[in-house]
XYZ file of C-alpha atoms in Angstrom:
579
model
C 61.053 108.622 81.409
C 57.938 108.780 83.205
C 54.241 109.150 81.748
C 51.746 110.616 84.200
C 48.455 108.382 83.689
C 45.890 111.314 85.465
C 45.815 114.776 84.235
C 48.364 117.199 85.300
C 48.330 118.736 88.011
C 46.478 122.101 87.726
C 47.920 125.805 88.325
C 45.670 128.264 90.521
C 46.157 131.961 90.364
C 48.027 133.990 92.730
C 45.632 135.133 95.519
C 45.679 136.614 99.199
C 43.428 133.973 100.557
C 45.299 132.236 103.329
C 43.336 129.091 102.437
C 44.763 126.437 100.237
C 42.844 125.349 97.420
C 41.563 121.797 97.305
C 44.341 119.701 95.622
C 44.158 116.717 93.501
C 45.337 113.675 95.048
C 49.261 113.324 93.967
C 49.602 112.067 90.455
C 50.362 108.073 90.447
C 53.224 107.409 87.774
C 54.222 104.317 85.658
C 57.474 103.769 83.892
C 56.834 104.514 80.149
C 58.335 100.842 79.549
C 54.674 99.719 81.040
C 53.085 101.750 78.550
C 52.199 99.039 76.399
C 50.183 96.980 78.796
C 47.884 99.480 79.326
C 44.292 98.777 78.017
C 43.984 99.665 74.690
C 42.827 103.322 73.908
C 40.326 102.508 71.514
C 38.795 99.809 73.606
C 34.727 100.164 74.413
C 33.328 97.479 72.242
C 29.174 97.803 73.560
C 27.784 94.756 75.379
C 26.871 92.115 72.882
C 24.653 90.613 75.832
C 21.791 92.783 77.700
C 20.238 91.103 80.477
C 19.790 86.982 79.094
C 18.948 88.297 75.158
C 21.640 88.108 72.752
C 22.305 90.633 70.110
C 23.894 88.597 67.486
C 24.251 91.850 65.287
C 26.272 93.381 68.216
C 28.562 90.300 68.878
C 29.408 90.197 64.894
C 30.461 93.507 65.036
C 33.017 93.388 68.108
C 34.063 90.148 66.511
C 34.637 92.070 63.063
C 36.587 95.402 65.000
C 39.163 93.352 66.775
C 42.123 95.700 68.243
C 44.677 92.489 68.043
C 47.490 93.442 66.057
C 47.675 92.701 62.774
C 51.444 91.747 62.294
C 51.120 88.042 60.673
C 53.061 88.205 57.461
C 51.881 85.379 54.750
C 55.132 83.265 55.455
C 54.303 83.361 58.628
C 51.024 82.072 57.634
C 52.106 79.311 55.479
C 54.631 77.905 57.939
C 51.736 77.701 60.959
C 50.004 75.496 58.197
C 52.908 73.229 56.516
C 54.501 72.145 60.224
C 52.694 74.682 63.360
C 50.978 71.635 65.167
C 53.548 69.290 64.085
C 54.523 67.960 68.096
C 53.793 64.887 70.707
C 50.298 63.492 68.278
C 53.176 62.839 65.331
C 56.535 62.568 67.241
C 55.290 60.635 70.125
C 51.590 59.728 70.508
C 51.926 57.739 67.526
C 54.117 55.205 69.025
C 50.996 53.947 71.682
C 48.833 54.341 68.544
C 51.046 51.646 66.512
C 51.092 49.515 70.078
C 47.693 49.751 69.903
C 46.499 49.166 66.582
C 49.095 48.132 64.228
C 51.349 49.618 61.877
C 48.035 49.159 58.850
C 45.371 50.347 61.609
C 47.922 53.518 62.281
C 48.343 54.415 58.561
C 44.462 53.696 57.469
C 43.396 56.150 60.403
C 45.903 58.871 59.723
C 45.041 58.482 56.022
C 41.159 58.943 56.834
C 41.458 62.011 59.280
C 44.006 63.616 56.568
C 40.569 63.068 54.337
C 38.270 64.872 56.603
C 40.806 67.467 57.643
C 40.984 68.375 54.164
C 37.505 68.815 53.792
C 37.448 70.664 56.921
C 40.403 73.354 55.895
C 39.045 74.464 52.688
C 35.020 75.056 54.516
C 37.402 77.125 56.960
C 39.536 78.999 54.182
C 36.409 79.756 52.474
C 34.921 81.593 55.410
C 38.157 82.619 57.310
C 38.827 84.523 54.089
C 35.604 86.253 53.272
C 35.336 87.426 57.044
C 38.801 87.632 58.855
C 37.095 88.493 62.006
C 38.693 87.619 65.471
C 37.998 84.282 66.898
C 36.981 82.276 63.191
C 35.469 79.416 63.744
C 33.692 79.474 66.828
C 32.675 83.177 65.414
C 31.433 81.610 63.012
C 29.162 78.662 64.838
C 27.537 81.552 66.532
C 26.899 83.176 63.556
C 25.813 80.799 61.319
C 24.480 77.944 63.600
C 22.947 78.888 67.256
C 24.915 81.379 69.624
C 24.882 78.318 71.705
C 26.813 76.215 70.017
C 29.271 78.973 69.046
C 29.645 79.543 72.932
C 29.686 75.372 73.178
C 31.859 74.778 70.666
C 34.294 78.234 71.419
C 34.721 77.372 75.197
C 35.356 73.595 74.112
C 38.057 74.304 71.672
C 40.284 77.422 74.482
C 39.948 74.382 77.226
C 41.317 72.366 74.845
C 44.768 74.408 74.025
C 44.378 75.768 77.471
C 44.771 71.927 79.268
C 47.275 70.580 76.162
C 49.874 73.431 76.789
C 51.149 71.848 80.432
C 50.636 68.734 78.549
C 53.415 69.441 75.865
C 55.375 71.186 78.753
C 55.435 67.978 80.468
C 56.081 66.321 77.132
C 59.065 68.268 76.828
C 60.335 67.719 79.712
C 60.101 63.678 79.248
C 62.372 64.402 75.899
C 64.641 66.619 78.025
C 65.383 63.291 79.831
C 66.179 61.250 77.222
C 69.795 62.742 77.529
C 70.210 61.773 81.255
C 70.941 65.591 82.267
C 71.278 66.288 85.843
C 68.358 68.949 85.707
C 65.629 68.765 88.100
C 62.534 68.140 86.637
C 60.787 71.517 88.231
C 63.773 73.095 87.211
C 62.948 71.815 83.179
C 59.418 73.386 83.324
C 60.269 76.375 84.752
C 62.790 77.191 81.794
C 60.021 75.607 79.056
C 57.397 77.594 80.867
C 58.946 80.736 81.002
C 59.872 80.460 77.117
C 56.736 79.654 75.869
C 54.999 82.659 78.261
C 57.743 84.951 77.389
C 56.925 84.626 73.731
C 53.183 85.046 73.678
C 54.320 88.422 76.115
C 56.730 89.584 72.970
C 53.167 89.931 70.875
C 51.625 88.279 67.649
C 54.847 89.192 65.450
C 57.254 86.791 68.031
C 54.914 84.080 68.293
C 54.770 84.317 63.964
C 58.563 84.785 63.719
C 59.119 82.119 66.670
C 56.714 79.491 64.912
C 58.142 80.656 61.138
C 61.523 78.692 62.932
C 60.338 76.192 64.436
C 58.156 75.015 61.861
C 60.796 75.226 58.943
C 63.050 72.980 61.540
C 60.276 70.059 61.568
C 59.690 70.381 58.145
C 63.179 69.937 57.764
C 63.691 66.900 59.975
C 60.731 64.954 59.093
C 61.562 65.313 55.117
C 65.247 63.848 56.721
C 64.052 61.377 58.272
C 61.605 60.126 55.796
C 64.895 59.660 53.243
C 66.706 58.015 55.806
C 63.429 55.462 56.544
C 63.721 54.625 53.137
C 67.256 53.874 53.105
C 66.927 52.012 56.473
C 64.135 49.952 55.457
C 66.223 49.265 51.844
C 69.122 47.581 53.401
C 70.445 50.224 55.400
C 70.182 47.985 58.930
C 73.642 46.798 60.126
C 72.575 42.936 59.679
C 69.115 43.182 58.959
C 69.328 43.639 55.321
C 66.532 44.592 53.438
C 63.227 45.048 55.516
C 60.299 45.698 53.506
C 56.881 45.327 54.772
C 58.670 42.362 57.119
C 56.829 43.812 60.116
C 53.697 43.582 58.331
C 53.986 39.922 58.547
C 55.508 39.318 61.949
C 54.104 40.671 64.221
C 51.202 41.531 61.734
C 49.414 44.508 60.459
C 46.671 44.970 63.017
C 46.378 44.749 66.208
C 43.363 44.627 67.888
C 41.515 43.882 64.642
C 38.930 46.910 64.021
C 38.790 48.040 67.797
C 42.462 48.701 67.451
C 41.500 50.825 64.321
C 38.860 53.104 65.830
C 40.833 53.926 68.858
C 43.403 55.317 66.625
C 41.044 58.039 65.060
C 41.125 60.032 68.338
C 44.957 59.665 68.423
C 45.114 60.786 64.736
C 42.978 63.761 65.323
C 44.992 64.925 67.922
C 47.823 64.958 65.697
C 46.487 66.943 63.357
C 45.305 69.139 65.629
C 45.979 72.890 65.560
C 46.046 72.636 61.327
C 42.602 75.030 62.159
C 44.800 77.281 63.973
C 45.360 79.071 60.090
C 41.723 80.353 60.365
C 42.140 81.686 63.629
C 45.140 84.012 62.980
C 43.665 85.299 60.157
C 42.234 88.060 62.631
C 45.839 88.984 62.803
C 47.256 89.117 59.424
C 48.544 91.740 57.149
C 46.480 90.850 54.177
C 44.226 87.726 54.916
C 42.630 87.786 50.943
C 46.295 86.795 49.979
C 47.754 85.470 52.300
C 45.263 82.737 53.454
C 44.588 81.133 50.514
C 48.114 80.307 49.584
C 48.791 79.164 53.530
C 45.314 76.631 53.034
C 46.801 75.121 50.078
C 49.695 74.305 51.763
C 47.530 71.848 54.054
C 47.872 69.269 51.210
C 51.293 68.815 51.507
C 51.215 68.649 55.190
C 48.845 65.786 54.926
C 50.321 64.009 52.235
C 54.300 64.570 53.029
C 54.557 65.112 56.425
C 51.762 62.992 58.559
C 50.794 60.227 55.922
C 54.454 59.888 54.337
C 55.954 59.567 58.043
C 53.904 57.619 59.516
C 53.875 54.898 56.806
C 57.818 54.942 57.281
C 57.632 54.290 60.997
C 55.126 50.982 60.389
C 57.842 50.081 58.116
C 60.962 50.007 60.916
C 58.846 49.418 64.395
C 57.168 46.615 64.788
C 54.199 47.067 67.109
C 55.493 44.760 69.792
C 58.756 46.881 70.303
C 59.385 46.892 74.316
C 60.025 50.650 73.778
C 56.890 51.784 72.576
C 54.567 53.880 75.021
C 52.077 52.891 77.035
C 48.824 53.852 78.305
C 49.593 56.147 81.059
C 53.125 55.888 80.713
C 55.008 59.515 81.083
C 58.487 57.736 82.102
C 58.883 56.253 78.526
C 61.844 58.589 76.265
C 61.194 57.336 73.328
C 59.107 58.216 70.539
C 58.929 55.818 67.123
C 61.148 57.970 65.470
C 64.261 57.637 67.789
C 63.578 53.907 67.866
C 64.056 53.340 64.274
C 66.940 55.290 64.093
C 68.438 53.425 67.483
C 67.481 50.037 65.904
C 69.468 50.967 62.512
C 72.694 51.327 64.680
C 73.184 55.188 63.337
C 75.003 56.788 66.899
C 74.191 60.388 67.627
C 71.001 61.051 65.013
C 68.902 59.882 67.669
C 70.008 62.775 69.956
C 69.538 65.329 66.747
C 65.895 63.773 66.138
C 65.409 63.914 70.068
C 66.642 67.939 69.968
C 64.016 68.194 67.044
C 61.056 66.052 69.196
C 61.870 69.133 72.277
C 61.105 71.467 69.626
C 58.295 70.262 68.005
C 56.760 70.084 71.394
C 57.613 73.404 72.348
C 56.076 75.172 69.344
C 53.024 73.299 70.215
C 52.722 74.619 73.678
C 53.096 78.005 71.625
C 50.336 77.536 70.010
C 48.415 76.364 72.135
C 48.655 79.889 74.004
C 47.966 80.852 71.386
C 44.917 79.557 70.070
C 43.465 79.862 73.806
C 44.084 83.769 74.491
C 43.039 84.101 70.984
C 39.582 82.201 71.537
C 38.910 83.464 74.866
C 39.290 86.931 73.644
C 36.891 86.500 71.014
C 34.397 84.685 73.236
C 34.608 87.559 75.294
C 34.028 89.984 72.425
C 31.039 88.530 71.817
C 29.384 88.409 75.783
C 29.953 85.003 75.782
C 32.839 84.917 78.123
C 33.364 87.423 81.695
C 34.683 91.147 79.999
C 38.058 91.060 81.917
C 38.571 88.724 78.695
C 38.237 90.620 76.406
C 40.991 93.171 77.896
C 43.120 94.085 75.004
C 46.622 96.296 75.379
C 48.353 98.881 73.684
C 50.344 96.462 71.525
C 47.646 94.420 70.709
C 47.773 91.529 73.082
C 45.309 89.879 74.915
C 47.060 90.364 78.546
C 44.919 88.637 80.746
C 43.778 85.842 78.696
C 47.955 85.454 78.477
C 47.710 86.009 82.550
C 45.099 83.158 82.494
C 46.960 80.130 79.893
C 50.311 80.591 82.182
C 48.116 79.703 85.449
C 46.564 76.876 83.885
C 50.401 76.019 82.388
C 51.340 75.394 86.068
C 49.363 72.128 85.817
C 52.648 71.305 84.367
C 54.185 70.372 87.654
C 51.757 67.317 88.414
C 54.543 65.655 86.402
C 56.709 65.998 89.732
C 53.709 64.421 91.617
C 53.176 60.309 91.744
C 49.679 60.463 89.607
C 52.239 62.165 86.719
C 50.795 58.794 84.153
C 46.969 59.507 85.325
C 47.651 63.469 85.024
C 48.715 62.908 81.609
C 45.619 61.313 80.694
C 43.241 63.135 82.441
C 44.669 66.313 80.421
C 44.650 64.805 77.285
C 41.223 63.556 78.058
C 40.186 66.755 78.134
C 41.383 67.638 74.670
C 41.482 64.485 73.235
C 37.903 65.459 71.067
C 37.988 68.678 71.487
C 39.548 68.740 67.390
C 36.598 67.020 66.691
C 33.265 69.033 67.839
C 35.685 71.600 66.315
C 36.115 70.508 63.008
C 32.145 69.502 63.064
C 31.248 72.695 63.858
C 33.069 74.132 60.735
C 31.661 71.809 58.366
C 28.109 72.238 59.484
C 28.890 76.209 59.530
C 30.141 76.252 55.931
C 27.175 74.429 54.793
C 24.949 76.958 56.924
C 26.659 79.993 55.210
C 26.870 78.633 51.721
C 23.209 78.501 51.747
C 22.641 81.883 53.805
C 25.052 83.133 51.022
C 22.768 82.448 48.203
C 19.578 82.895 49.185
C 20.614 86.760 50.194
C 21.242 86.911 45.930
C 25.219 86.534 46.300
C 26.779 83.691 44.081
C 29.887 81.347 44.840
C 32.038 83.207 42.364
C 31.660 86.396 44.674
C 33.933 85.120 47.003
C 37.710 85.441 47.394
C 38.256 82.011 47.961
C 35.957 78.972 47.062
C 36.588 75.360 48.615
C 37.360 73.295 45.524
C 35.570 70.516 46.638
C 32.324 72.413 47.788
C 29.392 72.048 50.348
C 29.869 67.837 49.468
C 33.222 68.314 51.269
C 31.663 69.592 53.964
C 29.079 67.193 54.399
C 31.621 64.395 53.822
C 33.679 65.882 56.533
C 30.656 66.085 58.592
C 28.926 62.804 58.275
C 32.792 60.973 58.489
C 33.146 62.766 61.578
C 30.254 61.791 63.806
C 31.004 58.024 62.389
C 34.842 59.000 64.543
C 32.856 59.924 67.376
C 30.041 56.544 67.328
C 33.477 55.059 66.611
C 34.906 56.481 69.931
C 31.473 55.425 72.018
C 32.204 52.193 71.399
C 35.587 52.113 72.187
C 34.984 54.325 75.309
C 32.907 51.390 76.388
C 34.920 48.864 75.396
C 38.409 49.569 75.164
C 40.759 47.436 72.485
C 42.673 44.321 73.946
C 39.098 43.431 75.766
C 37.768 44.313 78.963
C 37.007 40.968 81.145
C 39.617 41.488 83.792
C 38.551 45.127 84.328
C 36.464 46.443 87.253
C 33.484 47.945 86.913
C 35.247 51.195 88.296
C 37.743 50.569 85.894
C 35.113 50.354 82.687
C 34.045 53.664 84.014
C 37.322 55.258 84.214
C 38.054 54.210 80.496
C 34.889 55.741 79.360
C 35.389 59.193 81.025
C 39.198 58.737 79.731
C 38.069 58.515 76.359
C 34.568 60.406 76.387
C 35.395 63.144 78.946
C 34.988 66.449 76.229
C 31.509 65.298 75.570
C 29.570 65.394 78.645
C 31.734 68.772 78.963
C 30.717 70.413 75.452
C 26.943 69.354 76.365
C 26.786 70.890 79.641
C 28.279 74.163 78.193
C 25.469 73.999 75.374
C 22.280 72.874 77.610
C 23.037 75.393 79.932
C 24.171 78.927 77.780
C 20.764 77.635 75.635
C 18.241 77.542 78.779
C 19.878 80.576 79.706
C 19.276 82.624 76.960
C 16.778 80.992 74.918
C 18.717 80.727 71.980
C 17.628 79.027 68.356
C 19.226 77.875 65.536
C 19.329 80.292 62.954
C 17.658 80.905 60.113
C 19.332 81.683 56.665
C 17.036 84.650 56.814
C 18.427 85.703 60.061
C 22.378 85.312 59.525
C 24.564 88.139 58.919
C 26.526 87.781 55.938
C 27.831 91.340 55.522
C 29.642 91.987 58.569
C 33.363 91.781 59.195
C 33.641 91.909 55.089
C 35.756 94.342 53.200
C 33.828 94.128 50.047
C 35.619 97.023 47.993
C 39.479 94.800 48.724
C 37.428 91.744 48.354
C 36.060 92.481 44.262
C 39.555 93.927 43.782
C 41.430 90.907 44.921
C 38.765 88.846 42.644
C 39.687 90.190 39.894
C 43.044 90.335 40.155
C 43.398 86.427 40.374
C 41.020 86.043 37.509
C 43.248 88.151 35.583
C 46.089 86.028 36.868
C 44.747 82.588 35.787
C 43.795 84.136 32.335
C 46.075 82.427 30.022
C 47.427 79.297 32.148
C 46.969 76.359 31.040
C 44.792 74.215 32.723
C 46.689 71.796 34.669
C 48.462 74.700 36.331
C 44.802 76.233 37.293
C 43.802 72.608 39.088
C 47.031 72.231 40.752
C 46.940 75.833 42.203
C 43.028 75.329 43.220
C 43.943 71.845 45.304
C 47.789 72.626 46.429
């Protein structure tokens, strides 16, 4: 079948004239399979920039009319926030973290980022949930902070999935090795490439359905291997015997003493990275006022079970001296924590099962991470704060180019072929390595911005759909606990744990950049876009608060769940409000 994209061709009436009538140039044709990448017939959103003045109004409502394609069921929704960014932070950077801290350092940072991302996830429910509108949180930075920072803080957070997707391809392609497969290493990222580009292609309803599985498959294996760390650690080592906390004792701990500690927070916060990534496909779901809710709850199991529970279970079995462990710049390592313990415990062939799991973890996060770019850069574009090509939207809902544009940058994939593959690495993750961070700030500090917009325009908390259970304090502990991570990270940046009296002066500057690289960057991107336009922050007065907010679903959803929670009993009401 063919579609014609012009107008037909048009018929002329019979006549004696001997001169032809001027024709139409002949009709160009495209298979109707291409149908759906044509741009989107609904797509005109009106500049949200004229000259350098921002029309804040304007960018709200593009962000508000999205054309993606709302196909995100809620167990889609709930699986993205139990095990979506579950990948290299857990499985594998948290063997350099226990090298580098200690197995007490490891667990006391992973146990305070779980605190602040807590904090952090119910500011973002709250908001995600009362405006569903495309892009979330850096939406919501513009809209509730300074347009600035919203462009700041939106083009920090798509350079951070955009530069950590080759980063997991290359990461998969390390665990592809672990097996000793005679498959050439361009050969590898081609194939994980391809995958993770051909799913993002397939639409928002693949990428749900393909995350849904590989989410319940992590879930699955880290619960596993948690029981089987117990056993192991309770006598279940072929002539070990019972371990306890022996590695505690010898070789210790810490490591590093409290240096060691603060250059885990980064490490932590990358592994918990992409938790945020709930908010941002709320844009694309079915019914966001149910939905979301229920997936944000489910954040406090992932904390608890999955990060806290596992990584408390690995300081148990690996001792922080383990000649396996990563380390700094080291790509050629196979071997995350995980496989160690269960190599060290004597069990043959689990190691390759966890090591099939590690592949996948890492490939659902190079899913996401397409995902969360094309997602933010269409939304930045949406709102003038990112070149209109951007913004291009197709029949099917996808953002093509933006897709076009995270599959060139995916090709930095291949440095792992080149002999700088260790400085590569950590050059990319440099790049993303705070990225979470500003991120999470920014949500905080926008939540406590809107809260207070929220009620001076006569609205009151109970008004919304979904209320943070722990409030503006949350916020502001999530806030103030997060600049302490990133004073934390100065000092580190400057002087790096296990001392720095044999190091160059080139070398002192390297670890800075290395550790500090996303500031300078975020900075530069909000100096400039504020000179440029003359932005300011906000007023309460001045922020939009109706916009992108289906009021009439939003009072009928309200009072269903009040009638709901009418005659529970009480403990059932807390435990649904927290988990």
């Amino acid at each position: 079948m063919i579609r014609r994209i012009m107008e037909p061709a048009r018929t002329y009436s019979a006549s004696a004239s001997t001169v032809s009538p001027l024709l139409e140039p002949r009709v160009k044709a495209l298979p109707k399979a291409f149908d759906g990448f044509l741009r989107h017939d609904d797509y005109n959103p009106e500049a949200a920039v004229h000259g350098r003045v921002f029309d804040a109004h304007q960018a709200a409502h593009n962000t508000a009319n999205t054309l993606l394609s709302r196909k995100l069921k809620g167990r889609h929704l709930q699986m993205i926030a139990i095990g979506g960014s579950i990948g290299t932070g857990l499985f594998i950077g948290s063997g350099q973290a226990l090298k580098t801290g200690g197995p007490a350092s490891l667990l006391l940072a992973f146990i305070l980022i779980g605190v602040v991302l807590y904090c952090t996830v119910q500011a973002l429910g709250e908001m995600a949930v009362a405006f569903p509108v495309a892009g979330s949180f850096s939406a919501f930075a513009t809209r509730f902070i300074d347009p600035a920072w919203g462009f700041a803080s939106g083009w920090n957070y798509a350079m951070q999935w955009l530069f950590v997707m080759p980063l997991e391809i290359m990461a998969a392609s390390v665990t592809l090795e672990y097996w000793n497969l005679a498959i050439p290493r361009w050969a590898s990222i081609t194939l994980f490439l391809g995958i993770i580009i051909a799913i993002n292609l397939c639409g928002v309803k693949m990428y749900g359905e393909a995350e849904y599985t590989f989410s319940i498959l992590k879930v699955t294996a880290v619960i596993g291997f948690i029981i089987l760390g117990v056993v192991i650690n309770c006598g279940g080592h072929p002539g070990e015997g019972y371990i306890g906390g022996r590695y505690w004792v010898n070789p210790g701990a810490f490591n590093n003493g409290f240096q060691g500690f603060c250059n885990l927070l980064v490490t932590a916060a990358f592994s918990f990275s992409g938790t945020e990534l709930v908010g941002l496909a709320a844009a694309e779901t079915q019914n966001p006022n149910k939905a979301l809710p229920k997936a944000i709850k489910q954040v406090f199991w992932r904390i608890a079970v999955f990060y806290i529970v596992s990584i408390a279970i690995i300081g148990l079995l690996v001792p922080y001296n383990h000649p396996s462990l990563l380390d700094r710049n080291d790509v050629a390592s196979k071997m995350s924590p995980f496989i160690i313990a269960i190599k060290d415990a004597g069990i043959n062939g689990l190691d390759s099962v966890m090591n099939a799991v590690i592949l996948i973890a890492v490939l659902s996060v190079a899913n996401s991470s397409m995902y969360g770019a094309t997602r933010t850069l269409s939304a930045l574009a949406e709102q003038g704060q990112a070149p209109r090509i951007l913004g291009y939207i197709d029949r099917k809902g996808r953002p093509l180019v933006n897709i076009g544009v995270a599959s060139a940058i995916g090709l930095l994939a291949y440095l792992y072929l080149s002999p700088v593959q260790g400085e590569a690495f950590t050059w990319l993750l440099a790049l993303s390595g705070l990225s979470s961070i500003f991120t999470w700030c920014s949500i905080c500090f926008a939540h406590i911005r809107f809260r207070k917009a929220w009620l001076e325009k006569g609205h009151s908390v109970s008004d919304l759909v979904y209320q943070s259970p722990i409030g503006t304090i949350g916020s502001w502990v999530g806030l103030i606990s997060l600049l302490l991570i990133l004073v934390a990270q100065f000092w580190v940046a400057i002087d790096p744990a296990g001392g720095s009296e044999t190091v160059s002066a080139r070398g002192r500057a390297a670890n800075f950049f290395e550790a500090y690289l996303a500031v300078p960057v975020v900075l530069l991107c909000y100096v400039s876009y504020k000179i440029m336009y003359n932005t300011k922050i906000l007023r309460t007065q001045d922020m939009d608060v109706s916009t992108g907010r289906d009021q009439f679903a939003s009072s009928m959803w309200r009072n269903k769940v009040r009638e709901d929670r009418e005659g529970r009993p009480s403990w059932k009401v807390v435990y649904e409000t927290i988990c």
